[in-house]
Amino acid sequence: MSGLIFNLFIFVLASFVGFELISKVPPTLHTPLMSGANAISGITIIGAVVVAGQVDSEFAQIIGFLAIVFATINVVGGFMVTDRMLEMFKKKN
Amino acid sequence: MSGLIFNLFIFVLASFVGFELISKVPPTLHTPLMSGANAISGITIIGAVVVAGQVDSEFAQIIGFLAIVFATINVVGGFMVTDRMLEMFKKKN
Amino acid sequence: MLPDIIQLIYLVATGIFIVGIKRLGSPATARSGNQLAALGMFIGIVITLFDQQIISFEYIIGGIVLGSAIGAFAAKKVEMTSMPEMVAIFNGFGGGASALVAWGEFTRVADPNVLSGQDLVTMGLSILIGSITFTGSFIAFGKLKGFISGNPLTFPGQNFFNAILTIGSLGLVGWLAFDPTNMLVFWILFGIALLLGILTVLPIGGADMPVVISLLNSYSGLAASMAGFVINNNLLIISGALVGAAGLILTNIMCQAMNRSLGNVLFGAFGGDNGGGDGGPAADTDKTVRETTAQDVALQCAYADKVVITPGYGLAVAQAQHVLKEVVDKLEKKGVEVKYGIHPVAGRMPGHMNVLLAEADVPYDQLYDMEQINPEFKSTDVVLIIGANDVVNPAAKTTEGSPIYGMPILDVDEAKRTIVFKRSLSPGFAGIDNALFYEETNQMFFGDAKDSLQALSQALNDV
Amino acid sequence: MLPDIIQLIYLVATGIFIVGIKRLGSPATARSGNQLAALGMFIGIVITLFDQQIISFEYIIGGIVLGSAIGAFAAKKVEMTSMPEMVAIFNGFGGGASALVAWGEFTRVADPNVLSGQDLVTMGLSILIGSITFTGSFIAFGKLKGFISGNPLTFPGQNFFNAILTIGSLGLVGWLAFDPTNMLVFWILFGIALLLGILTVLPIGGADMPVVISLLNSYSGLAASMAGFVINNNLLIISGALVGAAGLILTNIMCQAMNRSLGNVLFGAFGGDNGGGDGGPAADTDKTVRETTAQDVALQCAYADKVVITPGYGLAVAQAQHVLKEVVDKLEKKGVEVKYGIHPVAGRMPGHMNVLLAEADVPYDQLYDMEQINPEFKSTDVVLIIGANDVVNPAAKTTEGSPIYGMPILDVDEAKRTIVFKRSLSPGFAGIDNALFYEETNQMFFGDAKDSLQALSQALNDV
Ligand SMILES: NC(=O)c1ccc[n+]([C@@H]2O[C@H](COP(=O)([O-])OP(=O)(O)OC[C@H]3O[C@@H](n4cnc5c(N)ncnc54)[C@H](OP(=O)(O)O)[C@@H]3O)[C@@H](O)[C@H]2O)c1
Ligand SMILES: NC(=O)c1ccc[n+]([C@@H]2O[C@H](COP(=O)([O-])OP(=O)(O)OC[C@H]3O[C@@H](n4cnc5c(N)ncnc54)[C@H](OP(=O)(O)O)[C@@H]3O)[C@@H](O)[C@H]2O)c1
């Protein structure tokens, strides 16, 4: 079985998980959820690390560096901002 | 990446899908759902077909034959019985 | 056909299964969901026939024809009220098939030493789980059918013994992985697994069988998934895992509805016989109950604005669903508003009442969940409690230490009048007395539910 | 470390992400869910550093340090009310990173001919989707911040032109797969993708930006997933797909809450400027409104049994959440029952009001969803409508053809008295007049919401 097929399988299954997870979220949490999901989409940082860490091409490394900077902004900023938002959700004690 | 790892990935992802799908089913449907899921678990018929269809070992083929009979009972009986149950769920017109 | 194309079609079948299961989760789409799942299965089977490994077809065709005939026959003949038994037995066959697949694959390779450790482990697990499912399901079937006593069959130290067997069998799976040519290990593993299925289900009370079946259903999914690891088949792994996870969640939901833990169900040796009423502690004779007659009930109902019906296990025993529907139709014709209030664990399997009433053509939008109906009792004139007991027992709210304490119940005592249809004062499944029977606002209509309802139907003609 | 072990740890990280997202779906667990997701990310990054392909670390460390500094700074400085902008810009960076990863991978291989067709297709898609996300997010940011006009910027045939560009870019992806050494194709694809991001977002009204951001968020997940296909990384594929699907569903939920289709949002050039009140059609001058004063409102509220507060976009504009809380505290001290009724699309982003009120320390169990609060208006004495307009506009029920027709609204008119806090009679987001203002039972309290509430708070001291 080829790698592409494998990738397709996990892509499809993960999409189903994503669909099911979100289908019943109250409006209150839409914005934090959007922001949290956005932070997770920064996972592309892993790809950036792979590109920046190889030594086949210096130019590719520089592109990778830029990709890391971009992705890290997304990840760090995203998680922090979400946390700030959620910190304020307190239950009446 | 080895085949086992691939299998583990799809196993885990599919389990998550299964968990999420069922978490909010009304009690009315528990029995049909149980019965429907049971029919799907007869998917092992695919394995039985593979075992019964090879020609490496006659004995294995006979085991495979038995497996097919068992699995087919599960599949055919399961889907039909579920359908009979669900047929009765009608909306007031 | 290329393996890649087979895989892609498997992926499509996977999607169909998922959508099918999803649709099974809502009354309006459930039937199409089941049909979709069957379609997915069909596609999966057909496409597997194109697998290059498959050379000989006689056994395949023979097996499918024979299996289909048996399955279809059983599915057509079974009565609606025997559904749990039927699901149990089908499930047992499924688990058995998974164990057989692993065994067949093990036998196929002339020299098991060529198998990798991980293949052997999944094989062992598939045999273990499949066999437990097989024998366990048959014991559950026997208990429900009454071939085997519904009482929990226990002996001292049983849980301990079963634990040892479980650990031992896992050890054997490991052993087999290191020493695959040792057929003795293989056979002992097989034997212990079959035994485990019997020994773990015997000590469970007959009335808890639906939960056990749901759990075994989850096992058979897991066994299928393991078989998928053995023959390296995605579709098998995925659908097995789907069903395994779904079954586990469902089991959990069912336990929650009874306010019990899964552990309590499996090891608690709870809930003796399967039918209510025959035996059990005698009712408290100090207190008095008010008896009533068909004529009186007919009058009360006919002049009520709103009547709620809360059925229970007795309705199934008496097979009174059709007469009940008749009574309701007559009441509605008289302009009375009638609703059914269905407790999630009324009867002996989840949705028992729904299936029963559906059989009598009661539209499902007339059936109300506990959460929906509870606020309505305050404005209800008469509640007819047909063969229900535990699900309306106030002890669940008041008596700490009672086996049903904490279980949410139908708040029938908030209605102006309750009328209980049952044969005696004997307790139901949980084996405890019911204070509701002695309430001021309650009346008892003794007798078999079917007879009583027939009399009521008769009496309604004259009102 | 062996690749298999890396994969296993990736699998663990996958599980953590899934549980994290699940926990993000409920208020009580949301924060821990976010933290779990961050943990999953951390594990994923650390473990990737053990990948054998990774040899040089300077760029990695430099990039992470720089990116973290910028991200942390921005996250700390941003005000609560600028959250949507911030999410937009972060999202743009994420999409950009995915495009860069694909580009870097493309550049890395000296001879692109060694890449297989499928690799090239996923690369092309990654660049395409990533770039659209990048520029699109920045336009959305600019619109929200006011750097770019919030009005829909359209030109004739725009949708047609964009459609051509989209099809063209997909064609270029295919071309690149067949002719990977042709750098011209590559650059044109890159350029068109960047342009598409700009052109598809410009025609959308500023107030629809939250929906657009959610959609772009879904795109950036998809772009990450495609980047995962390019470098063959499971974790990337899975988490990208998770976010892609979740974003899509979320976008859909948001559109539904506004009773509009996604197509209408994207191509409808709807919802002009981002702030309500400045401009818009003049109010109908024939009908009369009843004005009121802080003293009068204070009296009415103080002697009410039950007051419901329905905030809207004006609360955010006026930044009046803290004063509002002050007023509510005073009322509660006087024994008045106070609840907040939150319409799902009040404000300019989903949950806008919740975030705002949470900032002022309003506990979330005092906030009621539309479905929960609507049955309560009948028994409510006074409703304070603070800077809300469309979400209480009865035109949604009565005026067919109105842009909000069919949107469920807060049924404030069922209460004994409504008091609207806003600066003028000008319309809100949908640009339509509101018949509620002219109702018998309604009073207007004109002025900036913060000032008005401050006056009310003052007045309450004297009641
Ligand atoms: N639904 C599930 O999935 C499930 C699974 C396992 C266990 N359970 C348990 O089962 C119980 C269900 O409660 P329930 O209220 O439905 O039933 P129940 O508490 O078991 O009571 C049933 C009653 O029906 C009466 N009955 C029996 N045959 C009758 C007949 N022919 N005509 C009239 N009445 C008849 C019996 O009283 P007489 O003998 O006096 O007639 C008995 O008291 C709960 O304790 C639940 O936890 C449910
Ligand atoms: N929540 C979302 O996700 C989202 C996203 C996109 C679009 N929308 C749309 O946005 C609308 C939301 O409805 P809404 O009722 O919250 O808001 P709205 O209909 O836009 O009305 C807001 C009102 O607040 C008043 N206002 C503005 N600044 C104020 C201040 N400083 N003090 C007091 N009042 C002030 C304005 O009137 P004056 O100028 O007279 O003061 C305006 O009429 C809906 O149409 C919805 O579809 C929502």
CSV table of N, CA and C in Angstrom, one decimal, chain D residues 75-134:
chain,number,residue,atom,x,y,z
D,75,ALA,N,0.0,38.7,21.8
D,75,ALA,CA,-1.1,38.1,22.6
D,75,ALA,C,-1.3,38.8,23.9
D,76,LYS,N,-0.2,39.3,24.5
D,76,LYS,CA,-0.3,40.0,25.8
D,76,LYS,C,-0.9,41.4,25.6
D,77,LYS,N,-0.5,42.1,24.5
D,77,LYS,CA,-0.9,43.5,24.4
D,77,LYS,C,-2.4,43.6,23.9
D,78,VAL,N,-2.9,42.6,23.1
D,78,VAL,CA,-4.1,42.8,22.5
D,78,VAL,C,-5.3,43.1,23.5
D,79,GLU,N,-6.2,44.0,23.1
D,79,GLU,CA,-7.3,44.2,24.0
D,79,GLU,C,-8.4,43.1,23.7
D,80,MET,N,-9.2,42.8,24.7
D,80,MET,CA,-10.2,41.8,24.5
D,80,MET,C,-11.1,42.0,23.3
D,81,THR,N,-11.4,43.3,23.1
D,81,THR,CA,-12.3,43.6,22.0
D,81,THR,C,-11.7,43.5,20.6
D,82,SER,N,-10.4,43.3,20.6
D,82,SER,CA,-9.7,43.2,19.3
D,82,SER,C,-9.4,41.8,19.0
D,83,MET,N,-9.9,40.8,19.8
D,83,MET,CA,-9.6,39.4,19.5
D,83,MET,C,-9.8,39.0,18.1
D,84,PRO,N,-10.9,39.3,17.4
D,84,PRO,CA,-11.1,38.8,16.1
D,84,PRO,C,-10.0,39.2,15.2
D,85,GLU,N,-9.5,40.5,15.3
D,85,GLU,CA,-8.4,40.9,14.5
D,85,GLU,C,-7.2,40.1,14.7
D,86,MET,N,-6.9,39.8,16.0
D,86,MET,CA,-5.7,39.1,16.4
D,86,MET,C,-5.8,37.7,15.8
D,87,VAL,N,-6.9,37.0,16.0
D,87,VAL,CA,-7.1,35.7,15.4
D,87,VAL,C,-6.8,35.7,13.9
D,88,ALA,N,-7.4,36.7,13.3
D,88,ALA,CA,-7.2,36.8,11.8
D,88,ALA,C,-5.7,36.9,11.5
D,89,ILE,N,-5.0,37.7,12.2
D,89,ILE,CA,-3.6,37.9,11.8
D,89,ILE,C,-2.8,36.6,12.1
D,90,PHE,N,-3.0,36.0,13.2
D,90,PHE,CA,-2.3,34.8,13.6
D,90,PHE,C,-2.6,33.7,12.5
D,91,ASN,N,-3.8,33.7,12.1
D,91,ASN,CA,-4.3,32.7,11.2
D,91,ASN,C,-3.5,32.9,9.8
D,92,GLY,N,-3.4,34.2,9.5
D,92,GLY,CA,-2.7,34.5,8.2
D,92,GLY,C,-1.3,34.0,8.3
D,93,PHE,N,-0.6,34.2,9.4
D,93,PHE,CA,0.8,33.7,9.5
D,93,PHE,C,0.8,32.2,9.4
D,94,GLY,N,-0.2,31.5,10.0
D,94,GLY,CA,-0.2,30.0,9.9
D,94,GLY,C,-0.3,29.6,8.5
D,95,GLY,N,-1.3,30.2,7.7
D,95,GLY,CA,-1.4,29.8,6.3
D,95,GLY,C,-0.1,30.1,5.5
D,96,GLY,N,0.4,31.3,5.8
D,96,GLY,CA,1.7,31.6,5.1
D,96,GLY,C,2.8,30.6,5.4
D,97,ALA,N,2.9,30.2,6.6
D,97,ALA,CA,3.9,29.2,7.0
D,97,ALA,C,3.7,27.9,6.1
D,98,SER,N,2.5,27.5,6.0
D,98,SER,CA,2.2,26.2,5.2
D,98,SER,C,2.7,26.4,3.8
D,99,ALA,N,2.4,27.6,3.2
D,99,ALA,CA,2.8,27.8,1.8
D,99,ALA,C,4.3,27.8,1.8
D,100,LEU,N,5.0,28.4,2.8
D,100,LEU,CA,6.4,28.5,2.8
D,100,LEU,C,7.0,27.1,2.9
D,101,VAL,N,6.4,26.2,3.7
D,101,VAL,CA,6.9,24.9,3.9
D,101,VAL,C,6.9,24.2,2.5
D,102,ALA,N,5.8,24.3,1.8
D,102,ALA,CA,5.7,23.6,0.5
D,102,ALA,C,6.8,24.2,-0.5
D,103,TRP,N,6.9,25.5,-0.4
D,103,TRP,CA,7.9,26.2,-1.3
D,103,TRP,C,9.3,25.7,-0.9
D,104,GLY,N,9.6,25.7,0.4
D,104,GLY,CA,10.9,25.3,0.8
D,104,GLY,C,11.2,23.8,0.4
D,105,GLU,N,10.3,23.0,0.5
D,105,GLU,CA,10.4,21.6,0.1
D,105,GLU,C,10.7,21.5,-1.4
D,106,PHE,N,10.0,22.4,-2.1
D,106,PHE,CA,10.2,22.4,-3.6
D,106,PHE,C,11.6,22.9,-3.9
D,107,THR,N,12.1,23.8,-3.2
D,107,THR,CA,13.4,24.4,-3.5
D,107,THR,C,14.5,23.4,-3.1
D,108,ARG,N,14.2,22.7,-2.0
D,108,ARG,CA,15.2,21.8,-1.4
D,108,ARG,C,15.8,20.8,-2.4
D,109,VAL,N,14.8,20.2,-3.1
D,109,VAL,CA,15.3,19.2,-4.1
D,109,VAL,C,15.9,19.9,-5.3
D,110,ALA,N,17.1,19.5,-5.6
D,110,ALA,CA,17.8,20.2,-6.7
D,110,ALA,C,17.1,20.0,-8.0
D,111,ASP,N,16.6,18.8,-8.2
D,111,ASP,CA,15.9,18.6,-9.5
D,111,ASP,C,14.4,18.2,-9.2
D,112,PRO,N,13.5,19.1,-9.4
D,112,PRO,CA,12.1,18.8,-9.0
D,112,PRO,C,11.5,17.6,-9.8
D,113,ASN,N,12.2,17.2,-10.9
D,113,ASN,CA,11.7,16.1,-11.6
D,113,ASN,C,11.7,14.8,-10.8
D,114,VAL,N,12.5,14.7,-9.7
D,114,VAL,CA,12.5,13.5,-8.9
D,114,VAL,C,11.2,13.4,-8.1
D,115,LEU,N,10.5,14.5,-8.0
D,115,LEU,CA,9.3,14.5,-7.2
D,115,LEU,C,8.2,13.8,-7.9
D,116,SER,N,7.4,13.0,-7.2
D,116,SER,CA,6.3,12.3,-7.9
D,116,SER,C,5.2,13.2,-8.1
D,117,GLY,N,4.3,12.8,-9.0
D,117,GLY,CA,3.1,13.7,-9.4
D,117,GLY,C,2.3,14.0,-8.2
D,118,GLN,N,2.1,13.0,-7.3
D,118,GLN,CA,1.2,13.3,-6.2
D,118,GLN,C,1.9,14.3,-5.2
D,119,ASP,N,3.2,14.2,-5.0
D,119,ASP,CA,3.9,15.1,-4.2
D,119,ASP,C,3.7,16.6,-4.8
D,120,LEU,N,3.9,16.6,-6.1
D,120,LEU,CA,3.8,18.0,-6.7
D,120,LEU,C,2.4,18.5,-6.6
D,121,VAL,N,1.4,17.7,-6.7
D,121,VAL,CA,0.0,18.2,-6.5
D,121,VAL,C,-0.2,18.7,-5.1
D,122,THR,N,0.2,17.9,-4.1
D,122,THR,CA,-0.1,18.4,-2.8
D,122,THR,C,0.8,19.7,-2.5
D,123,MET,N,2.0,19.7,-3.1
D,123,MET,CA,2.8,21.0,-2.9
D,123,MET,C,2.0,22.2,-3.5
D,124,GLY,N,1.5,22.0,-4.7
D,124,GLY,CA,0.8,23.1,-5.4
D,124,GLY,C,-0.4,23.5,-4.5
D,125,LEU,N,-1.1,22.5,-4.0
D,125,LEU,CA,-2.3,22.8,-3.2
D,125,LEU,C,-1.9,23.6,-2.0
D,126,SER,N,-0.9,23.1,-1.4
D,126,SER,CA,-0.4,23.7,-0.1
D,126,SER,C,-0.1,25.2,-0.4
D,127,ILE,N,0.6,25.4,-1.5
D,127,ILE,CA,1.0,26.8,-1.8
D,127,ILE,C,-0.3,27.6,-2.1
D,128,LEU,N,-1.2,27.1,-2.9
D,128,LEU,CA,-2.4,27.8,-3.2
D,128,LEU,C,-3.2,28.1,-2.0
D,129,ILE,N,-3.5,27.1,-1.2
D,129,ILE,CA,-4.4,27.3,0.0
D,129,ILE,C,-3.7,28.2,1.0
D,130,GLY,N,-2.4,27.9,1.2
D,130,GLY,CA,-1.7,28.7,2.2
D,130,GLY,C,-1.6,30.2,1.9
D,131,SER,N,-1.4,30.5,0.6
D,131,SER,CA,-1.3,31.9,0.2
D,131,SER,C,-2.6,32.6,0.2
D,132,ILE,N,-3.7,31.9,-0.2
D,132,ILE,CA,-5.0,32.5,0.0
D,132,ILE,C,-5.3,32.9,1.4
D,133,THR,N,-5.0,31.9,2.3
D,133,THR,CA,-5.2,32.2,3.7
D,133,THR,C,-4.4,33.4,4.2
D,134,PHE,N,-3.1,33.4,3.7
D,134,PHE,CA,-2.2,34.5,4.1
D,134,PHE,C,-2.8,35.9,3.8
